XYZ file of C-alpha atoms in Angstrom:
567
model
C 50.434 -23.375 31.556
C 49.787 -26.978 30.850
C 52.523 -28.848 29.065
C 51.355 -31.014 26.201
C 53.131 -33.979 24.505
C 52.899 -33.463 20.862
C 52.813 -35.924 18.056
C 52.460 -39.736 18.456
C 55.415 -40.194 20.941
C 53.018 -40.314 23.859
C 51.454 -43.845 24.085
C 48.563 -42.404 25.915
C 47.292 -41.076 22.537
C 46.157 -44.600 21.735
C 44.245 -45.136 25.014
C 40.852 -43.904 23.629
C 41.343 -46.089 20.626
C 41.993 -49.182 22.608
C 39.012 -48.367 24.867
C 36.490 -48.079 21.909
C 37.981 -51.230 20.332
C 37.630 -53.059 23.769
C 34.005 -52.116 23.865
C 32.866 -52.261 20.138
C 35.025 -55.228 19.110
C 33.221 -57.873 21.155
C 29.890 -56.160 20.667
C 30.162 -56.161 16.731
C 31.702 -59.690 16.752
C 29.020 -60.968 19.010
C 26.158 -59.473 16.922
C 27.645 -61.016 13.809
C 27.933 -64.396 15.674
C 24.233 -64.177 16.465
C 22.942 -62.710 13.090
C 24.704 -65.223 10.900
C 23.222 -68.443 12.640
C 19.835 -66.658 12.865
C 19.744 -66.507 9.129
C 20.965 -70.119 8.818
C 24.642 -69.612 8.196
C 26.713 -71.694 10.647
C 29.048 -73.912 8.547
C 30.347 -75.787 11.626
C 26.837 -77.122 12.097
C 25.975 -77.716 8.480
C 24.371 -74.244 7.869
C 25.773 -72.904 4.582
C 22.707 -71.205 3.050
C 20.907 -68.006 4.226
C 17.332 -68.512 5.150
C 14.612 -66.823 7.063
C 13.114 -70.110 8.260
C 14.669 -69.965 11.807
C 13.339 -66.457 12.484
C 9.917 -67.702 11.467
C 10.189 -71.077 13.306
C 10.953 -69.488 16.496
C 7.741 -67.559 16.606
C 5.750 -70.759 16.534
C 7.333 -72.135 19.858
C 4.786 -72.397 22.645
C 4.512 -69.164 24.627
C 6.942 -67.172 22.402
C 4.867 -64.032 21.883
C 3.863 -64.040 25.568
C 7.517 -64.099 26.494
C 8.215 -61.204 24.045
C 5.482 -59.163 25.581
C 6.505 -59.971 29.043
C 10.166 -58.837 28.260
C 8.871 -55.602 26.780
C 6.525 -54.996 29.753
C 9.070 -55.687 32.381
C 11.648 -53.518 30.719
C 9.384 -50.483 30.365
C 7.360 -50.929 33.702
C 10.473 -51.423 35.798
C 12.256 -48.300 34.512
C 9.112 -46.229 34.825
C 8.393 -47.188 38.356
C 12.003 -46.851 39.465
C 12.387 -43.435 37.834
C 9.063 -41.982 39.228
C 10.046 -43.221 42.847
C 13.561 -41.708 42.590
C 12.516 -38.417 40.943
C 9.542 -37.985 43.344
C 11.942 -38.516 46.268
C 14.256 -35.907 44.964
C 11.447 -33.445 44.378
C 9.941 -33.830 47.827
C 13.029 -34.238 50.025
C 15.888 -32.362 48.407
C 17.965 -30.419 50.836
C 16.316 -31.968 53.864
C 17.671 -34.144 56.595
C 15.442 -37.033 55.429
C 17.034 -36.886 51.997
C 20.571 -37.208 53.608
C 19.393 -40.075 55.760
C 18.027 -41.930 52.784
C 21.035 -41.226 50.760
C 23.136 -42.975 53.492
C 20.906 -45.965 53.230
C 20.646 -46.101 49.481
C 24.277 -45.917 48.618
C 25.332 -49.263 50.267
C 22.348 -51.127 48.538
C 23.980 -50.358 45.169
C 26.692 -52.989 45.953
C 24.172 -55.720 46.510
C 24.225 -58.071 43.363
C 20.949 -58.517 41.701
C 20.781 -62.263 42.400
C 21.301 -61.796 46.079
C 18.621 -59.160 46.242
C 16.225 -61.312 44.301
C 16.796 -64.264 46.712
C 16.245 -62.108 49.731
C 13.037 -60.631 48.289
C 11.885 -64.210 47.419
C 12.475 -65.316 50.955
C 10.574 -62.310 52.261
C 7.289 -62.504 50.222
C 6.915 -66.167 49.406
C 3.818 -67.935 50.810
C 6.110 -69.394 53.498
C 8.288 -66.246 53.645
C 9.243 -64.017 56.549
C 6.410 -61.590 56.180
C 3.841 -64.348 56.193
C 5.520 -65.806 59.245
C 5.583 -62.500 61.081
C 1.822 -62.205 60.478
C 0.844 -65.630 61.075
C -1.278 -66.994 62.728
C -2.372 -63.864 64.682
C -3.281 -61.752 61.628
C -3.801 -64.265 58.831
C -5.035 -67.326 60.634
C -2.604 -69.468 58.697
C -0.927 -72.377 60.487
C 0.474 -73.680 57.162
C 1.755 -71.690 54.172
C -1.131 -70.645 51.920
C -1.252 -72.114 48.249
C -0.561 -68.782 46.666
C 1.522 -68.313 43.563
C 3.443 -65.158 44.527
C 6.972 -66.076 43.266
C 7.214 -67.044 39.661
C 3.682 -65.695 38.931
C 2.568 -65.705 35.286
C 2.229 -62.027 35.105
C 5.821 -61.365 36.337
C 4.721 -59.103 39.286
C 7.327 -60.555 41.698
C 9.985 -60.033 38.966
C 8.839 -56.428 38.428
C 8.995 -55.566 42.013
C 12.249 -57.213 42.509
C 13.883 -55.342 39.760
C 12.351 -52.059 40.893
C 13.951 -52.516 44.398
C 17.345 -53.107 42.763
C 17.136 -50.358 39.998
C 16.121 -47.661 42.497
C 19.506 -47.441 44.148
C 21.282 -47.221 40.800
C 19.007 -44.380 39.448
C 19.221 -42.701 42.738
C 23.042 -42.511 42.620
C 22.914 -41.575 38.910
C 20.453 -38.751 39.854
C 22.884 -37.553 42.548
C 25.753 -37.403 40.181
C 23.600 -35.588 37.548
C 22.269 -33.124 39.913
C 25.790 -31.945 40.739
C 26.120 -30.763 37.101
C 22.927 -28.505 36.777
C 22.869 -26.193 39.795
C 19.789 -27.582 41.352
C 19.711 -25.160 44.273
C 19.963 -21.998 41.979
C 17.099 -23.391 39.718
C 14.886 -24.055 42.725
C 15.481 -20.601 44.255
C 14.345 -18.942 41.008
C 11.207 -21.002 40.731
C 10.291 -20.646 44.482
C 10.856 -16.829 44.228
C 8.119 -16.873 41.478
C 5.664 -18.687 43.843
C 5.994 -22.256 42.642
C 5.475 -25.121 45.096
C 8.462 -27.106 46.172
C 7.584 -30.235 44.079
C 6.367 -28.296 41.095
C 9.527 -26.290 41.050
C 11.392 -29.542 40.688
C 9.323 -30.881 37.982
C 9.197 -27.636 36.112
C 12.899 -26.186 36.119
C 15.002 -29.157 37.469
C 13.753 -32.387 36.112
C 13.977 -31.485 32.331
C 17.790 -30.594 32.776
C 18.292 -33.533 35.205
C 16.884 -36.219 32.731
C 19.061 -35.033 29.933
C 21.922 -36.191 32.062
C 20.307 -39.350 33.152
C 18.854 -40.459 29.779
C 21.608 -43.017 28.870
C 21.601 -44.801 32.243
C 17.814 -44.852 32.070
C 18.117 -46.516 28.691
C 20.592 -48.997 30.314
C 18.031 -49.936 32.775
C 15.348 -50.609 30.159
C 17.740 -52.879 28.275
C 18.858 -54.716 31.343
C 15.341 -55.114 32.688
C 14.004 -56.490 29.551
C 16.646 -59.040 28.978
C 17.605 -59.988 32.629
C 18.383 -63.621 33.120
C 19.488 -64.316 36.685
C 16.740 -62.348 38.387
C 14.245 -63.876 35.961
C 15.345 -67.375 36.953
C 14.664 -66.696 40.556
C 11.619 -64.484 40.575
C 10.168 -64.678 36.992
C 7.440 -66.966 35.517
C 8.331 -70.427 34.424
C 5.651 -71.263 31.851
C 6.408 -69.419 29.677
C 9.481 -67.775 31.036
C 10.833 -64.405 29.955
C 12.350 -64.554 26.488
C 16.041 -64.326 27.744
C 15.421 -67.250 29.983
C 13.943 -69.307 27.121
C 16.884 -68.342 25.041
C 19.229 -69.697 27.661
C 17.452 -73.012 27.679
C 17.689 -73.188 23.840
C 21.438 -72.406 23.945
C 21.914 -75.373 26.384
C 19.768 -77.750 24.516
C 21.683 -80.965 23.543
C 20.193 -80.859 20.127
C 22.663 -78.870 17.994
C 19.864 -77.658 15.672
C 18.573 -75.523 18.530
C 21.723 -73.225 18.201
C 20.041 -71.778 15.131
C 16.750 -71.379 17.006
C 18.476 -69.707 19.983
C 20.328 -67.280 17.409
C 16.981 -66.372 15.957
C 15.540 -65.907 19.376
C 18.369 -63.584 20.302
C 17.548 -61.454 17.289
C 14.016 -61.249 18.536
C 15.234 -60.338 21.993
C 17.198 -57.495 20.485
C 14.024 -56.378 18.695
C 12.059 -56.608 21.919
C 14.516 -54.375 23.642
C 14.430 -51.850 20.786
C 10.673 -51.839 20.974
C 10.773 -51.225 24.637
C 13.357 -48.326 24.007
C 11.033 -46.938 21.338
C 7.970 -47.041 23.608
C 10.022 -45.173 26.257
C 11.086 -42.613 23.607
C 7.499 -41.965 22.586
C 6.646 -41.587 26.262
C 9.455 -39.182 26.641
C 7.993 -36.994 23.799
C 4.499 -37.264 25.233
C 5.585 -36.338 28.890
C 7.703 -33.428 27.547
C 4.601 -32.131 25.707
C 2.303 -32.512 28.710
C 5.040 -30.828 30.906
C 5.348 -27.837 28.552
C 1.556 -27.367 28.485
C 1.380 -27.649 32.290
C 4.216 -25.156 32.796
C 2.660 -22.370 30.759
C -0.769 -22.683 32.290
C 0.153 -20.440 35.300
C -0.579 -22.910 38.064
C 1.805 -22.797 41.122
C 0.741 -26.068 42.751
C 1.800 -24.949 46.269
C -0.254 -27.535 48.078
C 1.901 -30.509 47.619
C 2.009 -31.999 51.009
C 0.207 -35.122 49.976
C 2.735 -35.775 47.202
C 5.650 -35.290 49.464
C 4.161 -37.723 52.036
C 3.544 -40.329 49.321
C 6.952 -40.038 47.848
C 8.651 -40.230 51.128
C 6.644 -43.204 52.108
C 7.378 -44.960 48.857
C 11.153 -44.553 49.068
C 11.151 -45.558 52.802
C 9.185 -48.655 51.957
C 11.870 -49.530 49.163
C 14.711 -49.104 51.829
C 12.848 -51.132 54.495
C 11.956 -53.961 51.995
C 15.465 -54.098 50.795
C 16.942 -54.186 54.330
C 14.410 -56.929 55.435
C 15.461 -58.918 52.436
C 19.051 -58.858 53.502
C 18.150 -59.695 57.067
C 16.074 -62.763 56.221
C 19.005 -63.905 53.865
C 21.254 -63.708 56.884
C 18.796 -65.550 59.085
C 18.334 -68.365 56.620
C 22.139 -68.804 56.168
C 22.444 -69.536 59.991
C 19.033 -71.114 60.672
C 18.564 -74.397 62.272
C 15.062 -75.985 62.392
C 12.449 -73.324 61.505
C 8.880 -74.393 61.395
C 6.126 -72.314 59.879
C 4.631 -70.039 61.170
C 7.312 -69.369 63.783
C 8.777 -65.860 63.276
C 12.354 -67.060 63.995
C 14.173 -70.459 63.850
C 14.222 -72.593 67.001
C 18.115 -72.478 66.756
C 20.927 -70.870 65.003
C 24.017 -72.737 63.769
C 27.056 -72.325 61.601
C 27.298 -75.918 60.772
C 26.130 -75.433 57.151
C 28.773 -72.719 56.695
C 31.448 -75.147 57.932
C 30.160 -78.012 55.707
C 30.083 -75.965 52.677
C 33.352 -74.030 53.171
C 35.284 -76.233 50.795
C 32.657 -76.045 48.038
C 32.636 -72.149 48.483
C 36.470 -71.807 47.996
C 36.732 -72.234 44.251
C 33.786 -70.014 43.241
C 35.029 -67.290 45.695
C 38.615 -67.375 44.328
C 37.223 -67.252 40.742
C 34.930 -64.500 41.479
C 37.714 -62.348 43.236
C 40.242 -63.060 40.602
C 38.061 -62.288 37.647
C 36.686 -59.072 39.333
C 40.205 -57.831 40.193
C 41.465 -58.511 36.781
C 38.595 -56.967 34.976
C 38.699 -53.935 37.354
C 42.371 -53.425 36.864
C 42.175 -53.505 33.184
C 39.324 -50.953 33.411
C 41.162 -48.703 35.754
C 44.309 -48.632 33.572
C 42.245 -47.827 30.403
C 40.303 -45.183 32.258
C 43.252 -43.482 33.841
C 45.080 -43.381 30.497
C 42.039 -41.940 28.718
C 41.457 -39.222 31.233
C 45.181 -38.443 31.389
C 45.149 -38.260 27.599
C 42.391 -35.653 27.770
C 44.493 -33.458 30.069
C 47.693 -33.742 28.016
C 46.238 -33.278 24.503
C 43.001 -31.413 25.424
C 40.744 -34.055 23.642
C 37.743 -34.941 25.562
C 35.170 -37.689 24.719
C 32.458 -36.341 22.529
C 28.677 -37.094 23.139
C 29.027 -39.799 20.442
C 31.928 -41.415 22.247
C 29.918 -41.397 25.491
C 27.207 -43.221 23.781
C 29.607 -45.864 22.671
C 30.706 -46.185 26.366
C 27.006 -47.078 27.114
C 26.540 -49.397 24.223
C 27.484 -52.620 26.119
C 24.886 -51.596 28.717
C 22.169 -50.816 26.305
C 22.538 -53.909 23.962
C 21.004 -57.009 25.675
C 23.832 -59.235 26.927
C 22.134 -62.410 25.609
C 21.936 -60.708 22.164
C 25.591 -60.601 21.595
C 27.369 -62.812 24.220
C 25.946 -65.883 22.498
C 27.746 -64.719 19.366
C 30.944 -64.131 21.241
C 30.825 -67.553 22.740
C 30.277 -69.054 19.230
C 33.580 -67.434 18.115
C 35.448 -68.587 21.167
C 34.142 -72.149 20.714
C 35.301 -71.978 17.055
C 38.800 -71.243 18.146
C 38.965 -73.278 21.395
C 39.165 -70.271 23.706
C 35.930 -70.863 25.657
C 35.801 -72.133 29.291
C 38.974 -70.485 30.542
C 39.872 -67.612 32.860
C 41.032 -64.868 30.508
C 38.036 -64.900 28.076
C 35.670 -64.617 31.066
C 37.731 -61.847 32.727
C 37.885 -59.934 29.431
C 34.176 -60.376 28.896
C 33.505 -58.897 32.379
C 35.697 -55.912 31.451
C 33.153 -54.960 28.731
C 30.580 -54.377 31.474
C 32.957 -53.069 34.233
C 34.776 -50.563 32.125
C 31.798 -48.145 31.516
C 31.053 -47.986 35.163
C 34.541 -47.439 36.254
C 35.069 -44.655 33.652
C 31.807 -42.825 34.573
C 32.516 -42.985 38.283
C 36.112 -41.614 37.974
C 35.583 -39.100 35.129
C 34.175 -36.357 37.357
C 36.965 -36.437 40.012
C 39.702 -36.682 37.529
C 38.555 -33.703 35.373
C 37.821 -31.603 38.460
C 41.335 -32.097 39.906
C 43.177 -28.852 40.821
C 45.817 -28.585 38.075
C 47.972 -26.341 39.988
C 49.368 -29.250 41.878
C 50.675 -30.636 38.528
C 51.974 -27.268 37.628
C 54.021 -27.081 40.813
C 55.278 -30.692 40.066
C 56.311 -29.902 36.601
C 57.926 -26.590 37.566
C 60.194 -28.528 39.959
C 61.422 -30.729 37.047
C 59.092 -33.748 37.254
C 57.960 -35.175 33.892
C 54.188 -35.609 33.165
C 54.341 -39.262 33.931
C 56.026 -38.568 37.373
C 53.363 -35.929 38.073
C 50.646 -38.406 37.245
C 52.161 -41.275 39.323
C 53.318 -39.351 42.339
C 50.942 -36.314 42.620
C 47.507 -36.863 40.788
C 46.977 -40.598 41.450
C 47.867 -40.466 45.138
C 45.689 -37.432 45.623
C 42.828 -39.132 43.785
C 43.149 -42.366 45.804
C 39.701 -42.238 47.306
C 37.816 -41.933 43.932
C 40.094 -44.541 42.439
C 39.364 -46.862 45.296
C 35.595 -46.321 45.116
C 35.719 -46.760 41.289
C 37.619 -50.105 41.959
C 35.086 -51.203 44.582
C 32.247 -50.504 42.165
C 34.075 -52.390 39.368
C 34.453 -55.381 41.607
C 30.780 -55.217 42.554
C 29.698 -55.148 38.939
C 31.953 -57.981 38.071
C 30.888 -60.201 40.855
C 27.291 -59.662 39.939
C 27.819 -60.883 36.318
C 25.993 -64.049 35.638
C 25.412 -64.387 31.882
C 28.956 -63.480 30.805
C 30.380 -66.031 33.306
C 28.027 -68.721 32.203
C 28.198 -68.286 28.404
C 31.859 -67.338 27.975
C 33.049 -69.678 30.760
C 30.954 -72.515 29.278
C 30.125 -73.653 32.804
C 33.807 -74.355 33.606
C 34.622 -71.197 35.372
C 32.216 -71.192 38.381
C 31.730 -68.045 40.496
C 29.704 -67.479 43.472
C 27.014 -65.835 41.346
C 26.729 -68.799 38.825
C 26.583 -71.229 41.741
C 23.962 -69.166 43.657
C 21.659 -68.969 40.698
C 22.125 -72.570 40.023
C 20.791 -73.353 43.421
C 17.550 -71.527 42.704
C 15.958 -74.642 41.425
C 16.952 -76.741 44.443
C 14.888 -74.849 47.070
C 17.347 -75.370 49.927
C 17.083 -71.990 51.559
C 19.802 -72.382 53.928
C 22.308 -73.203 51.287
C 21.004 -70.439 48.967
C 21.212 -68.066 51.988
C 24.905 -68.952 52.462
C 25.811 -68.373 48.773
C 23.714 -65.169 48.482
C 25.368 -63.822 51.690
C 28.821 -64.613 50.457
C 27.848 -62.881 47.064
C 26.651 -59.765 49.057
C 29.674 -59.658 51.452
C 32.288 -59.706 48.698
C 31.421 -56.307 47.185
C 30.521 -54.868 50.536
C 33.971 -55.638 51.819
C 35.396 -53.787 48.760
C 33.314 -50.600 49.507
C 34.230 -50.585 53.196
C 37.908 -51.029 52.341
C 37.649 -48.311 49.726
C 36.138 -45.988 52.330
C 38.498 -46.768 55.229
C 41.824 -47.196 53.524
C 42.546 -43.636 52.716
C 41.864 -42.581 56.265
C 44.073 -45.456 57.627
C 46.999 -44.452 55.292
C 46.704 -40.782 55.621
C 45.012 -40.086 59.054
C 46.353 -36.528 59.191
C 45.638 -35.329 55.753
C 42.301 -33.754 55.122
C 42.491 -34.018 51.420
C 42.516 -37.828 51.499
C 39.615 -37.960 53.912
């Protein structure tokens, strides 16, 4: 029998409350810090009366409505294309060797930061990029780069494709996790026994249940894509830019009056994301209706070879483009003289790495320190909450799980600006701990979600044996459960480090530019155009989380080589 600690004597009882406060506190304070200036109330800058004028004035800024439309379009289109490719891949390849091979390729791509992936994609498809070099002059006839606006195009096509490439690995892994909870194989057996085709079986009996498990992560993708800043700075249009990029410009404007305008714009950004979510919600209802009608018409759709070939080709293309982007990043980081249209540089050198080693040191140390601090805080809170579930039989309700996703669904720029206002008011901005705690807001949900399944499925008989031998619950946790869960804990830690290192906007706004990390420095180089230097910073940004994942995978095998459980 499971022993429970009764009453308030166990400090773990307060862990869920601390977690909710850690997530909701900055969110509520940040939204308040945005809403008040948006309506004219900002006493520090002379705003002591509520007014709607700033919310109206911001709509008259040049290109404002085009920026709003672009944000909504990018959010919805990115999520739709990513989800279609992922689900189609699942439907056409589930259980096959090709699916396992793609899974091995997709998983490491999750650790690549958005900014690094965007730089690699830009170096690949630019008019002077690697693809054009590989095809020139023998296929294109170009001896000089063509005057084509591929990167930073007004329609945002490069931004859309770049985001799709990065969100597919995330949704793929979310789908894998969700599929383990709905007995996919049993559902498919029933549908196939009734004569349904392989793909139609998936969309009829698996996808509805799978999507229920994926809905909140999908909403998180919509929110992120509609309000992304770092990728938009690298790949997005410049005139006018996406709304969050324009907001960042207003926030950094020397004229203090623009703080009111920026706050009003942040409210509009929140509205744009809500509109994107509403459009998606309407689309859900429409597709559900069409799916029900299609499911009852009796069609079996056995001839689905064309669909399976298309889906496999699309997913394979995503993997190939992603890998080529990382390769061209590596090449540029060590390239010597590289004349267009040569496919490779005339020489390779590490001199740029050596020359920039001293400049890299501080951003790397800051990035690692912040990542380890935010991940450690997230791990402690996660383990405390999950252990509290076991001891007191109190699990997170669906509403509590929604709270866990709130920091991922609310646009960062819509509340981080408000948080920075409060920090500036009390002189707490621009230092290590506020930045680390800001990162924790975004790291904590991922760490919790990645650890919850392993923690909850742990065989409780090990704990029963430990307690029967006289060990307390705390000793059983420290010396039995946690060591046996070392692998999922290390993987959750590696994921937390990867999420933290990729954070651009929290570092920039909360750090006030005085806590540089490898990500903020890399994005700052985007306007410079020095591909070799960008390649170096982007490669470092990619290697840091990759080292974490490799260490998380190999460390249990190294420490416990003869124990199958730890492998």
